[in-house]
CSV table of N, CA, C and O in Angstrom, one decimal:
chain,number,residue,atom,x,y,z
C,19,SER,N,0.8,-1.2,0.0
C,19,SER,CA,0.0,0.0,0.0
C,19,SER,C,0.9,1.2,0.0
C,19,SER,O,2.1,1.2,0.3
C,20,SER,N,0.3,2.4,-0.2
C,20,SER,CA,1.1,3.6,-0.2
C,20,SER,C,1.6,3.9,1.2
C,20,SER,O,2.7,4.5,1.3
C,21,ALA,N,0.8,3.5,2.2
C,21,ALA,CA,1.3,3.7,3.6
C,21,ALA,C,2.6,2.9,3.9
C,21,ALA,O,3.5,3.4,4.4
C,22,VAL,N,2.6,1.7,3.4
C,22,VAL,CA,3.8,0.8,3.6
C,22,VAL,C,4.9,1.3,2.7
C,22,VAL,O,6.1,1.4,3.2
C,23,LEU,N,4.6,1.7,1.5
C,23,LEU,CA,5.7,2.2,0.6
C,23,LEU,C,6.3,3.5,1.2
C,23,LEU,O,7.6,3.6,1.2
C,24,GLY,N,5.6,4.3,1.9
C,24,GLY,CA,6.1,5.5,2.5
C,24,GLY,C,7.0,5.2,3.7
C,24,GLY,O,7.8,6.1,4.1
C,25,LYS,N,6.9,4.0,4.3
C,25,LYS,CA,7.7,3.7,5.5
C,25,LYS,C,9.0,2.9,5.1
C,25,LYS,O,9.8,2.6,6.0
C,26,ILE,N,9.2,2.6,3.9
C,26,ILE,CA,10.3,1.8,3.5
C,26,ILE,C,11.6,2.7,3.6
C,26,ILE,O,11.6,3.8,3.0
C,27,LYS,N,12.5,2.3,4.4
C,27,LYS,CA,13.8,3.0,4.5
C,27,LYS,C,14.6,2.7,3.2
C,27,LYS,O,14.5,1.7,2.6
C,28,ASN,N,15.3,3.7,2.7
C,28,ASN,CA,16.1,3.6,1.5
C,28,ASN,C,15.2,3.2,0.3
C,28,ASN,O,15.6,2.4,-0.5
C,29,SER,N,14.1,3.9,0.2
C,29,SER,CA,13.1,3.5,-0.8
C,29,SER,C,13.7,3.7,-2.2
C,29,SER,O,13.3,3.1,-3.2
C,30,GLY,N,14.7,4.6,-2.3
C,30,GLY,CA,15.4,4.8,-3.6
C,30,GLY,C,16.1,3.5,-4.2
C,30,GLY,O,16.4,3.5,-5.3
C,31,GLU,N,16.3,2.6,-3.3
C,31,GLU,CA,16.9,1.3,-3.7
C,31,GLU,C,15.9,0.4,-4.4
C,31,GLU,O,16.4,-0.7,-4.9
C,32,TYR,N,14.7,0.7,-4.3
C,32,TYR,CA,13.6,-0.2,-4.8
C,32,TYR,C,13.0,0.4,-6.1
C,32,TYR,O,12.8,1.6,-6.2
C,33,GLN,N,12.7,-0.5,-7.0
C,33,GLN,CA,11.9,-0.2,-8.2
C,33,GLN,C,10.5,-0.7,-8.0
C,33,GLN,O,10.3,-1.8,-7.5
C,34,TYR,N,9.6,0.2,-8.2
C,34,TYR,CA,8.2,-0.2,-8.0
C,34,TYR,C,7.3,0.6,-9.0
C,34,TYR,O,7.7,1.5,-9.7
C,35,ARG,N,6.1,0.1,-9.0
C,35,ARG,CA,5.1,0.8,-9.9
C,35,ARG,C,3.7,0.6,-9.2
C,35,ARG,O,3.4,-0.3,-8.5
C,36,TYR,N,2.9,1.6,-9.6
C,36,TYR,CA,1.5,1.6,-9.1
C,36,TYR,C,0.7,0.5,-9.7
C,36,TYR,O,0.9,0.2,-10.9
C,37,LEU,N,-0.1,-0.2,-8.9
C,37,LEU,CA,-0.9,-1.3,-9.5
C,37,LEU,C,-2.4,-0.9,-9.6
C,37,LEU,O,-3.0,-1.0,-10.7
C,38,ASP,N,-2.9,-0.4,-8.5
C,38,ASP,CA,-4.4,-0.2,-8.6
C,38,ASP,C,-4.8,0.6,-7.3
C,38,ASP,O,-4.1,0.8,-6.4
C,39,ARG,N,-6.0,1.1,-7.4
C,39,ARG,CA,-6.7,1.7,-6.2
C,39,ARG,C,-7.9,0.9,-6.0
C,39,ARG,O,-8.8,0.8,-6.9
C,40,VAL,N,-8.0,0.3,-4.8
C,40,VAL,CA,-9.1,-0.7,-4.6
C,40,VAL,C,-9.8,-0.4,-3.3
C,40,VAL,O,-9.2,0.2,-2.3
C,41,ILE,N,-11.0,-0.9,-3.2
C,41,ILE,CA,-11.7,-1.0,-1.9
C,41,ILE,C,-11.8,-2.5,-1.6
C,41,ILE,O,-12.4,-3.3,-2.4
C,42,VAL,N,-11.2,-2.9,-0.6
C,42,VAL,CA,-11.1,-4.4,-0.2
C,42,VAL,C,-12.5,-4.7,0.4
C,42,VAL,O,-13.1,-3.9,1.1
C,43,LYS,N,-13.0,-5.9,0.1
C,43,LYS,CA,-14.3,-6.4,0.6
C,43,LYS,C,-14.3,-6.2,2.1
C,43,LYS,O,-13.4,-6.5,2.9
C,44,GLY,N,-15.4,-5.6,2.6
C,44,GLY,CA,-15.6,-5.4,4.0
C,44,GLY,C,-15.1,-4.0,4.5
C,44,GLY,O,-15.2,-3.7,5.6
C,45,ARG,N,-14.4,-3.3,3.6
C,45,ARG,CA,-13.9,-2.0,4.0
C,45,ARG,C,-14.7,-0.9,3.2
C,45,ARG,O,-15.3,-1.1,2.2
C,46,LYS,N,-14.5,0.4,3.7
C,46,LYS,CA,-15.2,1.5,3.1
C,46,LYS,C,-14.2,2.4,2.4
C,46,LYS,O,-14.6,3.1,1.4
C,47,ASN,N,-13.0,2.4,2.8
C,47,ASN,CA,-12.0,3.3,2.2
C,47,ASN,C,-11.1,2.6,1.3
C,47,ASN,O,-10.8,1.4,1.5
C,48,SER,N,-10.7,3.3,0.2
C,48,SER,CA,-9.8,2.7,-0.8
C,48,SER,C,-8.4,2.8,-0.4
C,48,SER,O,-8.0,3.7,0.4
C,49,ILE,N,-7.6,1.9,-1.0
C,49,ILE,CA,-6.1,2.0,-0.8
C,49,ILE,C,-5.4,1.9,-2.1
C,49,ILE,O,-6.0,1.3,-3.0
C,50,GLU,N,-4.3,2.5,-2.2
C,50,GLU,CA,-3.5,2.3,-3.4
C,50,GLU,C,-2.5,1.2,-3.1
C,50,GLU,O,-2.0,1.1,-2.0
C,51,ILE,N,-2.3,0.4,-4.2
C,51,ILE,CA,-1.4,-0.7,-4.0
C,51,ILE,C,-0.3,-0.6,-5.1
C,51,ILE,O,-0.5,-0.1,-6.2
C,52,TYR,N,0.9,-1.0,-4.7
C,52,TYR,CA,2.1,-0.9,-5.5
C,52,TYR,C,2.7,-2.3,-5.6
C,52,TYR,O,2.6,-3.1,-4.7
C,53,GLU,N,3.5,-2.4,-6.6
C,53,GLU,CA,4.3,-3.7,-6.8
C,53,GLU,C,5.8,-3.3,-6.7
C,53,GLU,O,6.3,-2.4,-7.5
C,54,ILE,N,6.5,-4.0,-5.9
C,54,ILE,CA,7.9,-3.9,-5.8
C,54,ILE,C,8.5,-4.8,-6.9
C,54,ILE,O,8.2,-6.0,-6.9
C,55,LEU,N,9.3,-4.2,-7.8
C,55,LEU,CA,9.8,-5.0,-8.9
C,55,LEU,C,11.1,-5.7,-8.7
C,55,LEU,O,11.5,-6.7,-9.4
C,56,ASN,N,11.9,-5.3,-7.6
C,56,ASN,CA,13.2,-5.9,-7.4
C,56,ASN,C,13.2,-7.4,-7.3
C,56,ASN,O,14.1,-8.0,-7.9
C,57,PRO,N,12.2,-8.1,-6.7
C,57,PRO,CA,12.3,-9.5,-6.6
C,57,PRO,C,11.9,-10.3,-7.8
C,57,PRO,O,12.1,-11.5,-7.9
C,58,GLU,N,11.4,-9.6,-8.8
C,58,GLU,CA,11.0,-10.3,-10.1
C,58,GLU,C,12.2,-10.9,-10.8
C,58,GLU,O,13.3,-10.4,-10.7
C,59,PRO,N,12.0,-12.0,-11.5
C,59,PRO,CA,13.1,-12.5,-12.3
C,59,PRO,C,13.6,-11.4,-13.3
C,59,PRO,O,12.8,-10.5,-13.7
C,60,GLU,N,14.8,-11.4,-13.6
C,60,GLU,CA,15.5,-10.3,-14.3
C,60,GLU,C,14.7,-9.9,-15.6
C,60,GLU,O,14.5,-8.7,-15.8
C,61,LYS,N,14.4,-10.9,-16.4
C,61,LYS,CA,13.7,-10.6,-17.7
C,61,LYS,C,12.4,-9.9,-17.5
C,61,LYS,O,12.0,-9.0,-18.2
C,62,ILE,N,11.6,-10.4,-16.5
C,62,ILE,CA,10.3,-9.9,-16.3
C,62,ILE,C,10.4,-8.4,-15.7
C,62,ILE,O,9.7,-7.5,-16.2
C,63,ARG,N,11.3,-8.2,-14.8
C,63,ARG,CA,11.6,-6.9,-14.3
C,63,ARG,C,12.0,-5.9,-15.4
C,63,ARG,O,11.5,-4.8,-15.5
C,64,GLU,N,12.9,-6.3,-16.2
C,64,GLU,CA,13.4,-5.5,-17.4
C,64,GLU,C,12.2,-5.1,-18.3
C,64,GLU,O,12.1,-4.0,-18.7
C,65,ASN,N,11.3,-6.1,-18.6
C,65,ASN,CA,10.2,-5.8,-19.5
C,65,ASN,C,9.2,-4.8,-18.8
C,65,ASN,O,8.7,-3.9,-19.5
C,66,LYS,N,9.0,-5.0,-17.5
C,66,LYS,CA,8.1,-4.1,-16.8
C,66,LYS,C,8.7,-2.7,-16.8
C,66,LYS,O,8.0,-1.7,-16.9
C,67,LEU,N,10.0,-2.5,-16.6
C,67,LEU,CA,10.6,-1.2,-16.6
C,67,LEU,C,10.7,-0.6,-18.0
C,67,LEU,O,10.5,0.6,-18.2
C,68,LEU,N,10.9,-1.5,-19.0
C,68,LEU,CA,10.9,-1.0,-20.4
C,68,LEU,C,9.5,-0.4,-20.8
C,68,LEU,O,9.5,0.5,-21.5
C,69,THR,N,8.5,-1.0,-20.3
C,69,THR,CA,7.1,-0.6,-20.7
C,69,THR,C,6.5,0.3,-19.6
C,69,THR,O,5.3,0.7,-19.8
C,70,LEU,N,7.2,0.8,-18.6
C,70,LEU,CA,6.6,1.5,-17.5
C,70,LEU,C,5.9,2.8,-18.0
C,70,LEU,O,4.8,3.1,-17.5
C,71,GLU,N,6.5,3.6,-18.9
C,71,GLU,CA,5.9,4.8,-19.3
C,71,GLU,C,4.6,4.6,-20.0
C,71,GLU,O,3.6,5.3,-19.7
C,72,ASP,N,4.5,3.6,-20.9
C,72,ASP,CA,3.3,3.3,-21.5
C,72,ASP,C,2.2,2.7,-20.5
C,72,ASP,O,1.1,3.0,-20.6
C,73,TYR,N,2.7,1.9,-19.6
C,73,TYR,CA,1.8,1.4,-18.5
C,73,TYR,C,1.2,2.5,-17.8
C,73,TYR,O,0.0,2.5,-17.5
C,74,LYS,N,2.0,3.5,-17.4
C,74,LYS,CA,1.5,4.7,-16.7
C,74,LYS,C,0.4,5.5,-17.5
C,74,LYS,O,-0.6,5.9,-17.0
C,75,LYS,N,0.7,5.6,-18.8
C,75,LYS,CA,-0.3,6.3,-19.7
C,75,LYS,C,-1.6,5.5,-19.7
C,75,LYS,O,-2.7,6.1,-19.7
C,76,ALA,N,-1.5,4.2,-19.8
C,76,ALA,CA,-2.7,3.3,-19.8
C,76,ALA,C,-3.5,3.5,-18.5
C,76,ALA,O,-4.7,3.6,-18.5
C,77,ILE,N,-2.8,3.5,-17.4
C,77,ILE,CA,-3.4,3.7,-16.1
C,77,ILE,C,-4.1,5.0,-16.1
C,77,ILE,O,-5.3,5.1,-15.6
C,78,ASN,N,-3.5,6.1,-16.6
C,78,ASN,CA,-4.1,7.4,-16.6
C,78,ASN,C,-5.4,7.4,-17.4
C,78,ASN,O,-6.4,8.0,-17.0
C,79,PHE,N,-5.4,6.8,-18.6
C,79,PHE,CA,-6.6,6.7,-19.4
C,79,PHE,C,-7.7,5.9,-18.6
C,79,PHE,O,-8.8,6.3,-18.6
C,80,TYR,N,-7.3,4.8,-18.0
C,80,TYR,CA,-8.2,4.0,-17.2
C,80,TYR,C,-8.8,4.8,-16.1
C,80,TYR,O,-10.1,4.8,-16.0
C,81,MET,N,-8.0,5.5,-15.4
C,81,MET,CA,-8.5,6.3,-14.2
C,81,MET,C,-9.5,7.4,-14.7
C,81,MET,O,-10.4,7.7,-14.0
C,82,ALA,N,-9.3,7.9,-15.9
C,82,ALA,CA,-10.1,8.9,-16.5
C,82,ALA,C,-11.4,8.3,-17.2
C,82,ALA,O,-12.2,9.1,-17.7
C,83,GLY,N,-11.5,7.0,-17.2
C,83,GLY,CA,-12.7,6.4,-17.8
C,83,GLY,C,-12.6,6.2,-19.3
C,83,GLY,O,-13.5,5.9,-19.9
C,84,GLN,N,-11.4,6.5,-19.8
C,84,GLN,CA,-11.2,6.4,-21.3
C,84,GLN,C,-10.7,4.9,-21.6
C,84,GLN,O,-9.5,4.7,-21.9
C,85,MET,N,-11.6,4.0,-21.5
C,85,MET,CA,-11.3,2.6,-21.6
C,85,MET,C,-10.7,2.1,-22.9
C,85,MET,O,-9.8,1.3,-22.9
C,86,GLN,N,-11.2,2.6,-24.0
C,86,GLN,CA,-10.7,2.2,-25.3
C,86,GLN,C,-9.2,2.6,-25.4
C,86,GLN,O,-8.4,1.8,-25.9
C,87,ASN,N,-8.9,3.8,-25.1
C,87,ASN,CA,-7.5,4.3,-25.1
C,87,ASN,C,-6.6,3.5,-24.2
C,87,ASN,O,-5.5,3.1,-24.6
C,88,ALA,N,-7.1,3.2,-23.0
C,88,ALA,CA,-6.4,2.4,-22.0
C,88,ALA,C,-6.1,1.0,-22.6
C,88,ALA,O,-5.0,0.5,-22.5
C,89,LEU,N,-7.2,0.4,-23.1
C,89,LEU,CA,-7.0,-1.0,-23.7
C,89,LEU,C,-6.0,-1.0,-24.8
C,89,LEU,O,-5.1,-2.0,-24.8
C,90,GLU,N,-6.0,-0.1,-25.7
C,90,GLU,CA,-5.0,-0.1,-26.8
C,90,GLU,C,-3.6,-0.1,-26.3
C,90,GLU,O,-2.7,-0.8,-26.7
C,91,ILE,N,-3.3,0.7,-25.3
C,91,ILE,CA,-2.0,0.8,-24.7
C,91,ILE,C,-1.6,-0.4,-23.9
C,91,ILE,O,-0.5,-0.9,-24.0
C,92,PHE,N,-2.6,-0.9,-23.1
C,92,PHE,CA,-2.3,-2.1,-22.3
C,92,PHE,C,-2.0,-3.3,-23.2
C,92,PHE,O,-1.1,-4.1,-22.9
C,93,LEU,N,-2.7,-3.4,-24.4
C,93,LEU,CA,-2.4,-4.4,-25.3
C,93,LEU,C,-1.0,-4.3,-25.9
C,93,LEU,O,-0.3,-5.3,-26.0
C,94,GLU,N,-0.5,-3.1,-26.1
C,94,GLU,CA,0.9,-2.9,-26.6
C,94,GLU,C,1.9,-3.3,-25.5
C,94,GLU,O,2.9,-3.9,-25.8
C,95,VAL,N,1.5,-2.9,-24.3
C,95,VAL,CA,2.4,-3.3,-23.1
C,95,VAL,C,2.5,-4.8,-23.0
C,95,VAL,O,3.6,-5.4,-22.8
C,96,LYS,N,1.3,-5.5,-23.1
C,96,LYS,CA,1.3,-6.9,-23.0
C,96,LYS,C,2.1,-7.6,-24.1
C,96,LYS,O,2.8,-8.6,-23.8
C,97,ASP,N,2.1,-7.1,-25.3
C,97,ASP,CA,3.0,-7.6,-26.4
C,97,ASP,C,4.4,-7.6,-26.0
C,97,ASP,O,5.2,-8.5,-26.3
C,98,LYS,N,4.9,-6.5,-25.4
C,98,LYS,CA,6.3,-6.3,-25.0
C,98,LYS,C,6.6,-7.0,-23.7
C,98,LYS,O,7.8,-7.3,-23.5
C,99,SER,N,5.6,-7.2,-22.9
C,99,SER,CA,5.9,-7.8,-21.5
C,99,SER,C,4.8,-8.8,-21.3
C,99,SER,O,3.9,-8.6,-20.5
C,100,PRO,N,4.9,-10.0,-22.0
C,100,PRO,CA,3.8,-11.0,-21.9
C,100,PRO,C,3.6,-11.6,-20.5
C,100,PRO,O,2.5,-12.1,-20.3
C,101,ASP,N,4.6,-11.5,-19.6
C,101,ASP,CA,4.4,-12.1,-18.3
C,101,ASP,C,3.9,-11.1,-17.3
C,101,ASP,O,3.8,-11.4,-16.1
C,102,ASP,N,3.4,-10.0,-17.7
C,102,ASP,CA,2.9,-8.9,-16.8
C,102,ASP,C,1.5,-9.2,-16.5
C,102,ASP,O,0.5,-9.0,-17.2
C,103,LEU,N,1.3,-9.8,-15.3
C,103,LEU,CA,0.0,-10.2,-14.8
C,103,LEU,C,-1.0,-9.0,-14.6
C,103,LEU,O,-2.2,-9.1,-14.9
C,104,ALA,N,-0.4,-7.9,-14.1
C,104,ALA,CA,-1.3,-6.7,-13.8
C,104,ALA,C,-1.8,-6.2,-15.1
C,104,ALA,O,-3.0,-5.8,-15.2
C,105,THR,N,-1.0,-6.2,-16.2
C,105,THR,CA,-1.5,-5.7,-17.4
C,105,THR,C,-2.6,-6.6,-18.0
C,105,THR,O,-3.7,-6.1,-18.5
C,106,GLY,N,-2.5,-7.9,-17.8
C,106,GLY,CA,-3.5,-8.8,-18.2
C,106,GLY,C,-4.8,-8.6,-17.4
C,106,GLY,O,-5.9,-8.7,-18.0
C,107,LEU,N,-4.7,-8.4,-16.1
C,107,LEU,CA,-5.8,-8.1,-15.3
C,107,LEU,C,-6.6,-6.9,-15.8
C,107,LEU,O,-7.8,-6.9,-16.0
C,108,TYR,N,-5.8,-5.8,-16.1
C,108,TYR,CA,-6.5,-4.6,-16.6
C,108,TYR,C,-7.1,-4.8,-18.0
C,108,TYR,O,-8.2,-4.3,-18.2
C,109,ILE,N,-6.5,-5.6,-18.9
C,109,ILE,CA,-7.1,-5.9,-20.2
C,109,ILE,C,-8.4,-6.6,-20.0
C,109,ILE,O,-9.4,-6.2,-20.6
C,110,ASN,N,-8.5,-7.6,-19.1
C,110,ASN,CA,-9.7,-8.3,-18.9
C,110,ASN,C,-10.8,-7.4,-18.2
C,110,ASN,O,-12.0,-7.4,-18.6
C,111,ARG,N,-10.4,-6.6,-17.3
C,111,ARG,CA,-11.3,-5.7,-16.6
C,111,ARG,C,-11.9,-4.7,-17.6
C,111,ARG,O,-13.1,-4.4,-17.6
C,112,ILE,N,-11.0,-4.1,-18.4
C,112,ILE,CA,-11.5,-3.1,-19.3
C,112,ILE,C,-12.4,-3.7,-20.4
C,112,ILE,O,-13.4,-3.1,-20.7
C,113,ARG,N,-12.1,-4.9,-20.8
C,113,ARG,CA,-13.0,-5.5,-21.8
C,113,ARG,C,-14.4,-5.7,-21.2
C,113,ARG,O,-15.4,-5.5,-21.9
C,114,GLU,N,-14.5,-6.0,-19.9
C,114,GLU,CA,-15.8,-6.1,-19.2
C,114,GLU,C,-16.5,-4.8,-19.2
C,114,GLU,O,-17.7,-4.7,-19.4
C,115,TYR,N,-15.7,-3.7,-18.9
C,115,TYR,CA,-16.3,-2.4,-18.8
C,115,TYR,C,-16.8,-2.0,-20.2
C,115,TYR,O,-17.8,-1.3,-20.4
C,116,LEU,N,-16.1,-2.3,-21.3
C,116,LEU,CA,-16.5,-2.0,-22.6
C,116,LEU,C,-17.7,-2.7,-23.0
C,116,LEU,O,-18.6,-2.2,-23.8
C,117,LYS,N,-17.9,-3.9,-22.5
C,117,LYS,CA,-19.2,-4.7,-22.8
C,117,LYS,C,-20.3,-4.2,-22.0
C,117,LYS,O,-21.4,-4.0,-22.5
C,118,LYS,N,-20.1,-4.0,-20.7
C,118,LYS,CA,-21.2,-3.6,-19.8
C,118,LYS,C,-21.4,-2.2,-19.5
C,118,LYS,O,-22.4,-1.7,-19.0
C,119,GLY,N,-20.4,-1.4,-19.9
C,119,GLY,CA,-20.4,0.1,-19.6
C,119,GLY,C,-19.6,0.4,-18.4
C,119,GLY,O,-19.6,-0.3,-17.4
C,120,VAL,N,-19.1,1.6,-18.4
C,120,VAL,CA,-18.4,2.2,-17.3
C,120,VAL,C,-19.4,2.7,-16.3
C,120,VAL,O,-20.3,3.4,-16.7
C,121,PRO,N,-19.3,2.5,-15.0
C,121,PRO,CA,-20.3,3.0,-14.1
C,121,PRO,C,-20.4,4.5,-14.2
C,121,PRO,O,-19.4,5.2,-14.4
C,122,GLU,N,-21.6,5.1,-14.0
C,122,GLU,CA,-21.8,6.5,-14.1
C,122,GLU,C,-21.0,7.3,-13.1
C,122,GLU,O,-20.5,8.4,-13.4
C,123,ASN,N,-20.8,6.8,-11.9
C,123,ASN,CA,-20.0,7.5,-10.9
C,123,ASN,C,-18.6,7.0,-10.9
C,123,ASN,O,-17.9,7.0,-9.8
C,124,TRP,N,-18.0,6.8,-12.1
C,124,TRP,CA,-16.6,6.2,-12.2
C,124,TRP,C,-15.6,7.1,-11.5
C,124,TRP,O,-15.6,8.3,-11.7
C,125,ASP,N,-14.9,6.5,-10.6
C,125,ASP,CA,-13.8,7.3,-9.9
C,125,ASP,C,-12.5,6.5,-10.0
C,125,ASP,O,-11.5,6.9,-9.4
C,126,GLY,N,-12.4,5.5,-10.8
C,126,GLY,CA,-11.2,4.7,-11.0
C,126,GLY,C,-10.9,3.7,-9.9
C,126,GLY,O,-9.9,3.0,-10.0
C,127,ILE,N,-11.7,3.7,-8.9
C,127,ILE,CA,-11.5,2.7,-7.8
C,127,ILE,C,-12.2,1.4,-8.1
C,127,ILE,O,-13.4,1.4,-8.4
C,128,PHE,N,-11.5,0.3,-8.0
C,128,PHE,CA,-12.1,-1.0,-8.2
C,128,PHE,C,-12.5,-1.6,-6.9
C,128,PHE,O,-11.7,-1.6,-5.9
C,129,GLU,N,-13.8,-1.9,-6.8
C,129,GLU,CA,-14.3,-2.5,-5.5
C,129,GLU,C,-14.2,-4.0,-5.6
C,129,GLU,O,-14.8,-4.7,-6.5
C,130,MET,N,-13.4,-4.6,-4.7
C,130,MET,CA,-13.1,-6.1,-4.7
C,130,MET,C,-14.3,-6.7,-4.1
C,130,MET,O,-14.8,-6.3,-3.0
C,131,THR,N,-14.8,-7.8,-4.7
C,131,THR,CA,-16.0,-8.5,-4.2
C,131,THR,C,-15.6,-9.7,-3.4
C,131,THR,O,-16.5,-10.4,-2.8
C,132,SER,N,-14.4,-10.1,-3.4
C,132,SER,CA,-13.9,-11.3,-2.7
C,132,SER,C,-12.5,-11.0,-2.1
C,132,SER,O,-11.8,-10.1,-2.7
C,133,LYS,N,-12.1,-11.7,-1.1
C,133,LYS,CA,-10.8,-11.5,-0.5
C,133,LYS,C,-9.8,-12.5,-1.1
C,133,LYS,O,-10.2,-13.6,-1.6
């Protein structure tokens, strides 16, 4: 979470990226979650770092409710970084939003329905 990330000593030694803003089942407040990239196998970490700027652009489109734009960029990221599970999750989630529609009160926060 962002709270934990803020408490890491020597945080400059770690490579990380934003994953999502979620409301965990049973909670009312959302939390931001991050992924520490350092423990990833070298090739996977390199691919995630190589695609990080495009990944951030896709996240920004997603948060703004611009799902088609987000999907296009996430698909490009997935081509370059096929082992990126977070990107795959976003692709699946966005495809559902494109089928069913983005909620009217869209705020970019994903509400988890299971733990």
